[in-house]
XYZ file of C-alpha atoms in Angstrom:
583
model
C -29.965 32.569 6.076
C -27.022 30.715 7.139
C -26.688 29.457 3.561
C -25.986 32.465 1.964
C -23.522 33.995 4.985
C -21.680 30.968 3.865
C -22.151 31.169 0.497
C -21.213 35.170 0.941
C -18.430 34.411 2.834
C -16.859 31.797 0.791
C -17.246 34.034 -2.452
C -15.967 37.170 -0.753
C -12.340 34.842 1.077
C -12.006 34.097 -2.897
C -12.346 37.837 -4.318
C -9.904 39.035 -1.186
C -7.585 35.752 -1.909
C -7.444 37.217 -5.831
C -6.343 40.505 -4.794
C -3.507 39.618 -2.359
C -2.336 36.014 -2.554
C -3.150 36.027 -6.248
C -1.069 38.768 -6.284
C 1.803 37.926 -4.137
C 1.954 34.671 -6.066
C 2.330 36.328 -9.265
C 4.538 39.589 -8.391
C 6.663 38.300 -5.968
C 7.078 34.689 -6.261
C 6.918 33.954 -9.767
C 7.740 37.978 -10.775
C 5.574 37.603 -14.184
C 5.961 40.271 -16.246
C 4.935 41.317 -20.292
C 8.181 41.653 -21.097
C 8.849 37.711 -21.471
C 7.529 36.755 -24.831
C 5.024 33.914 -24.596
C 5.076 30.334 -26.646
C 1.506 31.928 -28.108
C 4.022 34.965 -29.688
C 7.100 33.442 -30.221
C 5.950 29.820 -32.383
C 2.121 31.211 -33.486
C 0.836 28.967 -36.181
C -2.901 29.396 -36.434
C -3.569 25.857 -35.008
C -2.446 25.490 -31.644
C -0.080 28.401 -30.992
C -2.463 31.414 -31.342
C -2.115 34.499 -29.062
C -5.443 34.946 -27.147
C -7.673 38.038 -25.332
C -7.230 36.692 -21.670
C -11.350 36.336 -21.604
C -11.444 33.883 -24.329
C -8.256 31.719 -23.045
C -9.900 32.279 -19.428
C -12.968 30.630 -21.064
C -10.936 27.823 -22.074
C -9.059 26.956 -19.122
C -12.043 27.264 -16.690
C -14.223 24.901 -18.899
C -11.299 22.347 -19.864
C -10.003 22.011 -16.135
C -14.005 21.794 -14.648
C -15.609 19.095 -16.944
C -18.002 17.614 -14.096
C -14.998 17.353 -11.815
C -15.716 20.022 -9.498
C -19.758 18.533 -9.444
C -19.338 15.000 -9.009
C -16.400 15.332 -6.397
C -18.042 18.076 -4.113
C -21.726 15.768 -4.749
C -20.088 12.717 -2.590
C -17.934 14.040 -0.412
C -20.556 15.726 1.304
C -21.522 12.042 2.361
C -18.876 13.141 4.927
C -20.480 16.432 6.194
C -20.518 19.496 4.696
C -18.514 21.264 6.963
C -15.433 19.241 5.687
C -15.872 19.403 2.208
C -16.755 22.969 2.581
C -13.303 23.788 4.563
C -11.224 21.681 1.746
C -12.888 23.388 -1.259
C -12.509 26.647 0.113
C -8.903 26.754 1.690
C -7.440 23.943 -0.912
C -8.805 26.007 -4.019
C -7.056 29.027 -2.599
C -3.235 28.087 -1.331
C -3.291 24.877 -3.599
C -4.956 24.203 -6.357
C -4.830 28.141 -7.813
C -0.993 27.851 -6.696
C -0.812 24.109 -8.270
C -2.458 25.359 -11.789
C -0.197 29.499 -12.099
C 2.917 27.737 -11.099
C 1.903 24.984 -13.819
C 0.595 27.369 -16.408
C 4.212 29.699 -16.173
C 6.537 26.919 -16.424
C 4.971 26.397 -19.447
C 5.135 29.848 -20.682
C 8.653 30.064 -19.713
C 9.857 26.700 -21.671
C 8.766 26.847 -25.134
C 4.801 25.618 -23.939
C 6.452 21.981 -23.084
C 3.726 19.583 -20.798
C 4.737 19.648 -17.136
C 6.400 16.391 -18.012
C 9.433 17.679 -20.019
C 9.079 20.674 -17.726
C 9.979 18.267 -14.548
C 12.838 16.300 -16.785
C 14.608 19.764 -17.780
C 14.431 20.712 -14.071
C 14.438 18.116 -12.092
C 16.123 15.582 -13.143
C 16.089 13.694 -16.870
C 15.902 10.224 -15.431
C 12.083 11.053 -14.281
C 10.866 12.094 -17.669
C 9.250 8.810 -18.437
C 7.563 7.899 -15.497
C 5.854 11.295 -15.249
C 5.054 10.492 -18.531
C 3.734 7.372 -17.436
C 1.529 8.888 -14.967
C 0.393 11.700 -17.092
C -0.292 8.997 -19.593
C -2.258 6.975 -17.320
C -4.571 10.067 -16.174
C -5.316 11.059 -19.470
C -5.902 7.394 -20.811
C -8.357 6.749 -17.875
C -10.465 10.035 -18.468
C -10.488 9.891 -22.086
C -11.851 6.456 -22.002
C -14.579 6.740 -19.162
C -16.074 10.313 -20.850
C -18.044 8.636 -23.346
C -19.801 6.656 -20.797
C -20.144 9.644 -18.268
C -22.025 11.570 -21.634
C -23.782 8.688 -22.412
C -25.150 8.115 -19.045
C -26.011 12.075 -18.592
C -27.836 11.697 -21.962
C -30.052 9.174 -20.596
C -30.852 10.987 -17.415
C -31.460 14.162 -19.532
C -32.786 13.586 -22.681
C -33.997 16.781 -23.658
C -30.049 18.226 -22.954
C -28.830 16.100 -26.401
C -29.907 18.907 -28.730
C -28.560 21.301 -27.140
C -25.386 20.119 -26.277
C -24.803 19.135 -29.739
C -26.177 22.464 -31.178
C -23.335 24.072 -29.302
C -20.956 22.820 -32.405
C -22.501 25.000 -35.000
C -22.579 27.974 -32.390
C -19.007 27.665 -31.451
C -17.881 27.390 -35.048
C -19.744 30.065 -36.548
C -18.937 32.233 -33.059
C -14.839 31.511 -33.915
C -15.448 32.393 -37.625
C -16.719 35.914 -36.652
C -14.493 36.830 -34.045
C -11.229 35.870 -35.935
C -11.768 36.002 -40.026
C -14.660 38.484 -39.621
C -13.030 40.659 -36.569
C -16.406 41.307 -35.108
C -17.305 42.632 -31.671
C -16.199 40.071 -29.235
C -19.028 41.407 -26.724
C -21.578 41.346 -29.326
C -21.199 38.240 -30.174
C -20.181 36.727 -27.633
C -23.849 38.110 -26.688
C -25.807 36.045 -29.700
C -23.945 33.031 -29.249
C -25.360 32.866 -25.580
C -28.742 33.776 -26.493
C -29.003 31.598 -29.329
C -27.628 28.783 -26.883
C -30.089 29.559 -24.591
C -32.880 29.296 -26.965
C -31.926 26.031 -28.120
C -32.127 25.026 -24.017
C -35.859 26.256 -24.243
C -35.920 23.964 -27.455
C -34.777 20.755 -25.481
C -37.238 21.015 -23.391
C -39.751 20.062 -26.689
C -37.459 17.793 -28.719
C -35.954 15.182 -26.017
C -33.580 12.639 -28.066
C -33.054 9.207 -26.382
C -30.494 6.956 -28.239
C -31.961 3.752 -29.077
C -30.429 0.087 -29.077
C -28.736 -0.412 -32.111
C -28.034 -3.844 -32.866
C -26.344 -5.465 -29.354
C -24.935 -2.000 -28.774
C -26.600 -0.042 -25.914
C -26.812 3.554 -26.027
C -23.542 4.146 -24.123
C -21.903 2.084 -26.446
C -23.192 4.075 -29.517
C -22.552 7.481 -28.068
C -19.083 6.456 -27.064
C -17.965 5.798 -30.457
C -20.211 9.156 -32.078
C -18.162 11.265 -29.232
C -14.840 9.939 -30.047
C -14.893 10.531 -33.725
C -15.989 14.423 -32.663
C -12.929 13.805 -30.113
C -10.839 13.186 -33.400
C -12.112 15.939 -35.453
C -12.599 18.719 -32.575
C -8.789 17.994 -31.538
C -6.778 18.339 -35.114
C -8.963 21.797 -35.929
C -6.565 24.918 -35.565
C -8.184 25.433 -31.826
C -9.848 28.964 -33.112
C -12.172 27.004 -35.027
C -14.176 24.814 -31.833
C -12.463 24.060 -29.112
C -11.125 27.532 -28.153
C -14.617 29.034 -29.080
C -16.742 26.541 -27.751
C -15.352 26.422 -24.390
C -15.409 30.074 -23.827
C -19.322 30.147 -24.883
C -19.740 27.232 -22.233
C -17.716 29.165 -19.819
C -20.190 32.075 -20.063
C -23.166 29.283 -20.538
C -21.783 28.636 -16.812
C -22.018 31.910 -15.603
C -25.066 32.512 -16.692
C -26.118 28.999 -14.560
C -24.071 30.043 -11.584
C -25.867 33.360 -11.409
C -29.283 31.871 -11.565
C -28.525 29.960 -8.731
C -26.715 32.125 -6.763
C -30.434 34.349 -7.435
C -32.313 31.201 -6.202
C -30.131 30.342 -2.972
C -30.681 33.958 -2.386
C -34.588 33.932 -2.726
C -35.122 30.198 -1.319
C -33.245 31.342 1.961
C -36.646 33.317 2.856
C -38.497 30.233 2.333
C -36.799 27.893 4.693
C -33.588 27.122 2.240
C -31.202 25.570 5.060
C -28.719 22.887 5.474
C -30.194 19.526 6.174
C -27.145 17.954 6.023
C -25.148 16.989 8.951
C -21.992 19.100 9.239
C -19.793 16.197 10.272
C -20.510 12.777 9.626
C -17.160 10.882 10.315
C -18.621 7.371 9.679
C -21.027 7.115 6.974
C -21.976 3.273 5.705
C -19.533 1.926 3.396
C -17.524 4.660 2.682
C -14.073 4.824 3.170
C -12.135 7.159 5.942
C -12.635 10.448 5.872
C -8.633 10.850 6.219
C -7.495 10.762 3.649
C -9.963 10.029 1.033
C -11.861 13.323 1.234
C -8.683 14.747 -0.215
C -8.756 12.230 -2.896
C -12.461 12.564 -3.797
C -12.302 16.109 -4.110
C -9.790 17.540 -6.550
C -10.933 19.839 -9.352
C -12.820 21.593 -6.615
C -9.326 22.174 -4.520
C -6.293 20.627 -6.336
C -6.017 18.499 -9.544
C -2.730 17.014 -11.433
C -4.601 17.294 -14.940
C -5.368 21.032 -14.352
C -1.068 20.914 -14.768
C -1.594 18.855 -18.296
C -4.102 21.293 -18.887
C -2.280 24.793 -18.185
C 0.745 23.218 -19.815
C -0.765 22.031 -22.689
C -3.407 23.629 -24.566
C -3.699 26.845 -22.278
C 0.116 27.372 -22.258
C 0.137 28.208 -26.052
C -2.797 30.385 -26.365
C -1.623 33.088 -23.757
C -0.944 36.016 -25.357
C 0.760 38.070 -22.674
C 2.792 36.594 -19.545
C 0.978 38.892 -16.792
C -2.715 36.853 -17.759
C -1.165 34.151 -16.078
C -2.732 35.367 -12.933
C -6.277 35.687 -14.172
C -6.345 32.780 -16.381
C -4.582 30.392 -14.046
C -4.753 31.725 -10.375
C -8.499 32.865 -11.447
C -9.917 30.364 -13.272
C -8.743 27.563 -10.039
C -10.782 30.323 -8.003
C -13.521 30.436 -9.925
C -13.959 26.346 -9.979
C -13.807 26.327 -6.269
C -17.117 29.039 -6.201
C -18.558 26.303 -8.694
C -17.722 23.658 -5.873
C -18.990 25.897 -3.134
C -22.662 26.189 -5.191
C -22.581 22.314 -5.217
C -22.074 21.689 -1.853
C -25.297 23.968 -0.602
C -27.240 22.190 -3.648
C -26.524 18.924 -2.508
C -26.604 19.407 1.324
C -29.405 22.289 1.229
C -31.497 22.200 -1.973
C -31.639 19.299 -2.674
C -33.861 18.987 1.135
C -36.006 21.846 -0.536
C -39.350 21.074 -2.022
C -39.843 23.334 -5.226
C -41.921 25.989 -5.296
C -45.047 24.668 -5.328
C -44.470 21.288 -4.796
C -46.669 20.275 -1.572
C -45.684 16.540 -1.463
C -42.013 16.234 -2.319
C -39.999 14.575 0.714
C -38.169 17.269 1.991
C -35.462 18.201 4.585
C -33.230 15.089 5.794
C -35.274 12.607 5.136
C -34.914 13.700 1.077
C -30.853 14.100 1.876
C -31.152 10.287 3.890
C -32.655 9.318 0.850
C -30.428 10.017 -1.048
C -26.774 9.475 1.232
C -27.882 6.443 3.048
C -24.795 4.940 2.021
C -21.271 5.780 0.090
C -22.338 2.681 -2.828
C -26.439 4.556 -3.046
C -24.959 7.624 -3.265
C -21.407 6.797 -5.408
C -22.455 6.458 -8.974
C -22.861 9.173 -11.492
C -26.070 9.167 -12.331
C -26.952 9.333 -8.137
C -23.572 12.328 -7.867
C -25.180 14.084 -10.991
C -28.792 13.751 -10.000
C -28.840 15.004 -6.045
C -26.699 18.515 -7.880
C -29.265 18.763 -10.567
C -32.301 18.184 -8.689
C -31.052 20.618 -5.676
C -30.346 23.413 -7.911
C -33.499 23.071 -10.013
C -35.546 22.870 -6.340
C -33.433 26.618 -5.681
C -34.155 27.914 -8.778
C -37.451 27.107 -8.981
C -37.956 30.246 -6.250
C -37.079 33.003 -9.080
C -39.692 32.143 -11.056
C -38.104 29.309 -13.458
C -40.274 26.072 -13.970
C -38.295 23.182 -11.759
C -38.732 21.032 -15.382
C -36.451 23.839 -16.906
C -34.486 24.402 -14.381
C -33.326 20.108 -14.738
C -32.881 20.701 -18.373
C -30.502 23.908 -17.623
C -28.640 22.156 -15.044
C -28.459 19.293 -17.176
C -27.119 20.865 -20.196
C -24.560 22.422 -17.911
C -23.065 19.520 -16.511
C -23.025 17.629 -20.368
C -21.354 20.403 -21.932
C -18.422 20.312 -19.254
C -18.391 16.693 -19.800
C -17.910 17.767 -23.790
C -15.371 20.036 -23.426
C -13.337 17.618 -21.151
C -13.313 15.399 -23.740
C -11.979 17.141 -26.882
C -9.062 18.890 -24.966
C -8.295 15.595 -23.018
C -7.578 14.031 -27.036
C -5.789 17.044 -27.585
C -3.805 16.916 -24.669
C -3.061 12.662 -24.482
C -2.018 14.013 -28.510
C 0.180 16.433 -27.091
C 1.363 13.462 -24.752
C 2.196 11.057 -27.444
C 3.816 13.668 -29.739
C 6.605 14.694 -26.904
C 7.394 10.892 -25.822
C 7.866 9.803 -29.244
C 9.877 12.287 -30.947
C 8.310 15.703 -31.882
C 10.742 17.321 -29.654
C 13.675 15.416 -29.997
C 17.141 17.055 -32.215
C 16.299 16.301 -35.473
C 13.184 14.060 -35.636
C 11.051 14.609 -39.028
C 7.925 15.795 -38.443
C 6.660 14.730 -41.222
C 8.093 11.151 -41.931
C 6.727 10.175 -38.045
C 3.290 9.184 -38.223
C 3.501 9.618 -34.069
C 4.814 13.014 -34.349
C 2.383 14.029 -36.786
C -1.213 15.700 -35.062
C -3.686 13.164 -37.178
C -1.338 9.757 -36.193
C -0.827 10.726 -32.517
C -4.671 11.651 -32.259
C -5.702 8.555 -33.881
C -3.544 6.461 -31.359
C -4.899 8.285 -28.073
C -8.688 7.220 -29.301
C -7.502 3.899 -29.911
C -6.290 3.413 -26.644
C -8.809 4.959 -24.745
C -11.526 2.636 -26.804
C -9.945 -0.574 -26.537
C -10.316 0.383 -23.102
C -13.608 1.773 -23.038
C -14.892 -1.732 -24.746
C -11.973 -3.948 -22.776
C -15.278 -5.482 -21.161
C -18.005 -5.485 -24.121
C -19.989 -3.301 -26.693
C -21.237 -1.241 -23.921
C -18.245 0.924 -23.731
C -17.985 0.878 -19.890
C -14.412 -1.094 -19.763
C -13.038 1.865 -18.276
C -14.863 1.110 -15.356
C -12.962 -1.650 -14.152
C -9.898 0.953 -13.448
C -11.370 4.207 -12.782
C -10.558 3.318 -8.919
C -7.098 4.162 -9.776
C -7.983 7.672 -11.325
C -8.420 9.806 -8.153
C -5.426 8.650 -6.551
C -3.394 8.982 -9.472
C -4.834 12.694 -10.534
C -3.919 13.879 -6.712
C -0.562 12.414 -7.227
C 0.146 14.099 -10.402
C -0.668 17.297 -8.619
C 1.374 16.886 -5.807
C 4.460 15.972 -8.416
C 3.663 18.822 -10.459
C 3.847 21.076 -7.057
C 7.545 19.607 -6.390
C 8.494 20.463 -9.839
C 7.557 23.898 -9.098
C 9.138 24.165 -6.169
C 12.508 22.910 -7.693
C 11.679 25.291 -10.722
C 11.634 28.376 -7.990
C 14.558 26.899 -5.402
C 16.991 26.926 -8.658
C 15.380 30.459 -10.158
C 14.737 32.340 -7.234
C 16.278 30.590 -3.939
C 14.188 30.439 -1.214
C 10.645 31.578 -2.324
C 9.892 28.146 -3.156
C 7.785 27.519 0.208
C 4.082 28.282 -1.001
C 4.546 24.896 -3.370
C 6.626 23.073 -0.915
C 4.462 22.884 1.285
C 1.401 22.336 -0.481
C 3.485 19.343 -2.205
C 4.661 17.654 0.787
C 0.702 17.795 1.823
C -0.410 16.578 -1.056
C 1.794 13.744 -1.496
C 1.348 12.684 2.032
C -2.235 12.112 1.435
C -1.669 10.566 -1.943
C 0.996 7.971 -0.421
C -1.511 7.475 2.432
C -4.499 6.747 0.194
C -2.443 4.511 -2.345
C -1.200 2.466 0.391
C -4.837 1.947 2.052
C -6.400 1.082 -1.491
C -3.230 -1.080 -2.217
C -4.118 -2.808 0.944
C -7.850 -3.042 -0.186
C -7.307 -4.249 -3.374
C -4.602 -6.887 -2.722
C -6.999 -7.930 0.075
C -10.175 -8.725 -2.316
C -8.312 -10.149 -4.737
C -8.207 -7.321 -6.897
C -4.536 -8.002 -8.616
C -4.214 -5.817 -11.968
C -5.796 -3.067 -9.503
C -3.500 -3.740 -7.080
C -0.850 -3.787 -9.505
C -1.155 -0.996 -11.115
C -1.373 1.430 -8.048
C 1.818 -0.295 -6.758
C 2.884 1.267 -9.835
C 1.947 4.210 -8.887
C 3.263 4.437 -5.450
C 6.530 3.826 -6.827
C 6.472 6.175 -9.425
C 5.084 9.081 -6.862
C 8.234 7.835 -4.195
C 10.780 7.492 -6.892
C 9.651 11.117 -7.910
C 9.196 12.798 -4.424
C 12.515 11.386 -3.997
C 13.957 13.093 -7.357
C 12.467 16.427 -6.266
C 13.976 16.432 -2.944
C 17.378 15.926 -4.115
C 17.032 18.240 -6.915
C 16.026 21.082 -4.516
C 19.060 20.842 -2.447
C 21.437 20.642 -5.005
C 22.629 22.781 -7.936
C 21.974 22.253 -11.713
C 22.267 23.234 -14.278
C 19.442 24.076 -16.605
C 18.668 21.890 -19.781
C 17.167 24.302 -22.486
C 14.729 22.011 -24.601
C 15.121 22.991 -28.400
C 12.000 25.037 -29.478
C 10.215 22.817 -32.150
C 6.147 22.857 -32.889
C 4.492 20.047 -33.237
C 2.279 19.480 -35.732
């Protein structure tokens, strides 16, 4: 039973954190209030400025900023203990990463929906606007390039999860068309869509697709190019017609998933469901310090820099009303970290559970040895992905659902987060590319900028991100080579967004500006620490452009702290960025 105390416990610190700190963030801190008209209201244009019911944006948010972060994270830090990654998750969620993503999310709202990067150069300080660009550039370009792969590879370990995941298209569309040209019954359905989704789960389970060798190209190849034309298309629709829809029917797909396991934890705790994990394993072979790198390795389940790009990107223009800040941002951070929490106890406790009815599975830590012997057995995707899927499926298996089933449903899960990462990570590197280039500058033309305009700045994120993706060969795994970089850099970008909003309240409000202060100075702390180690590292193997790059880094995250700092102490004035819509 001391599972679900924890798993009680953990869910009931988040409900009580929602209530008051959610609370005091949002009333007293940041004073939101309806009566500031939202980007959504004041520039609506039916493709990506479109007032939203807080649900459906909710949807969006909580599927964009999870992708597999919070699974894959959570699935190898637990290589440390799961007392540590337990602690993290649960307090970082709560006074970081919820405060990281609502400070994020109303900047945004209060400065015309700009990205947190023109958000730090209006309050800052202008001279930093292109190396948080840089950085935010870097993030996306990394993520966008590795997601094919990451798809590709959760294909092949889940065949029968293809249909589905791709049947979600026509749902999403056709849910979109009804709720906003046919004004039907959000509940109803909202209702259908799952069911039908659902069914086509059941389906997957009879109509496996495995993508063949084409040619020289190997299946992740193939699906990497299939996934970013759908990148291309998905991200220049008005966002009512797939992304906004489909994420919000993948957010509930979620809910239904985490409340199927939350049943099975429940019922598996009378059959021996405990942790066979250790609770503190300081040392494990191969891996890195636990200081700082379990900081690093877990972010979407505590604090992430692209949930900023995300809240001041694509969420940022779809809130209708100021005051759904709280819920959408503060809530949706919340609701990732109970998605972490779930991981943890199926990788440290289910997955040492033999299914019901299994009588000669290896079970308790011998399975979990199996599996962690060491940080490179238990580092790669398809070993993070597999001990979450298997461990829930074991749990579930207890209510009554098949433990063949339950791998499909788990594995449809985790490929439709990886989906929805990957349209509104185009859309977002588009959003990038628009601002640096012009679409916000006095007097740029819209429509004589191929940069500025949605189809030329979509068609040069893809490009990027695939020259990188197939830097190393038709297997579209290039991105490989410098996805080391990604979770220092995505922890940096959060602790830079953090000092942005902690100028942003020092020059609005005075002195309230401690609850992102201090979470920044954390957070950049351990960045600067774990930059320095792998620069160190990589220098030290001979890994130059590595090395290189996260120099690069390091400077830009010192050059910025250092930005910040004076910027707090010092008066400005405020730079009001001409309201222009891009395109």
């Amino acid at each position: 039973m001391d599972v679900v105390l924890i798993m009680v416990l953990a869910f009931g610190g988040y409900i009580i954190a929602y209530k008051l700190y959610g609370e005091f963030i949002g009333k007293k801190i940041f004073q939101i209030s309806n009566k500031n008209k939202t980007p959504a209201e004041e520039f609506e244009d039916g493709i990506d400025y479109v007032p939203t019911k807080k649900g459906i944006i909710f949807g969006h948010h909580f599927t964009s900023i999870a992708g597999t972060g919070p699974i894959v994270g959570p699935a190898i830090a637990v290589i440390w203990g799961w007392v540590p990654a337990l602690i993290w998750v649960f307090v970082g969620s709560i006074v970081m990463g919820a405060v990281h993503d609502f400070s994020s999310l109303v900047m945004s709202l209060r400065n015309q929906g700009k990205s947190i990067s023109e958000i730090s150069a209006q309050y800052v300080s202008k001279r930093i606007r292109y190396v948080f660009f840089l950085i935010v550039f870097i993030e996306l370009w990394l993520f966008l390039a590795i997601l094919g792969m990451i798809i590709a590879v959760i294909f092949h370990m889940y065949p029968q999860a293809v249909f589905p995941v791709w049947m979600e298209i026509p749902i999403a569309i056709t849910l979109g068309w009804a709720i906003y040209k046919r004004n039907a019954n959000v509940t109803k359905v909202t209702t259908l869509a799952v069911v039908i989704m659902y069914i086509t789960v059941i389906l997957g389970h009879w109509i496996p697709l495995d993508m063949p060798v084409i040619g020289s190209m190997p299946a992740t190849g193939t699906w990497t190019i299939i996934l970013f034309i759908y990148a291309f298309i998905a991200s220049t629709l008005p966002v009512t017609t797939l992304l906004q829809p489909r994420d919000y029917i993948n957010a509930w797909e979620l809910f239904v998933a985490m409340t199927v396991l939350i049943l099975g934890i429940v019922v598996a705790s009378f059959s021996g469901l405990h942790f066979v994990a250790p609770s503190v394993q300081a040392m494990p072979e191969g891996a890195p310090s636990l200081w700082p790198f379990l900081f690093i390795t877990i972010a979407c389940g505590a604090i992430s820099g692209f949930h900023a790009v995300v809240a001041s990107g694509t969420t940022a223009k779809q809130v209708a009303k100021e005051e759904d800040a709280k819920f959408v941002g503060y809530g949706s951070m919340l609701m990732e970290g109970a998605l972490s929490v779930l991981v943890i106890i199926a990788t440290t406790a289910g997955i040492g559970l033999a299914a019901r009815g299994d009588t000669s599975a290896i079970t308790g830590i011998a399975k979990w040895t199996e599996h962690y012997a060491s940080w490179s057995s238990a580092a790669g995707l398809g070993a993070k992905v597999g001990a979450f899927v298997e461990g829930s499926a074991n749990m579930i298996s207890y209510i009554g659902i098949p433990k063949s089933l339950g791998l499909i449903i788990m594995g449809v899960f985790v490929a439709s987060f990886a989906g929805t990462s990957l349209d509104t990570t185009a859309r977002l590197q588009r959003y990038v590319i628009q601002e640096l280039l012009g679409a916000n500058r006095v007097g740029a033309s819209e429509k004589n900028n191929f940069f500025t305009n949605k189809y030329g700045a979509t068609i040069l994120a893809l490009l990027a991100a695939g020259l990188l993706a197939f830097s190393t060969g038709v297997d579209g795994t290039g991105a490989l080579a410098l996805w080391p970089l990604f979770g220092a850099n995505n922890q940096a970008l959060a602790a830079l967004a953090l000092f942005t909003a902690s100028v942003y309240l020092r020059q609005t409000s005075g002195k309230k500006y401690l609850v992102t202060f201090i979470p920044a100075c954390f957070m950049v702390f351990m960045t600067t620490w774990a930059l320095i180690s792998n620069e160190i590292t990589y220098f030290g193997t001979g890994k130059v452009l590595l090395g290189t790059i996260n120099l690069i880094i390091l400077l830009i995250v010192a050059y910025v702290t250092i930005e910040s700092l004076m910027a707090m102490f010092k008066k400005t004035a405020k730079v009001v960025l001409k309201p222009v819509k891009v395109s």
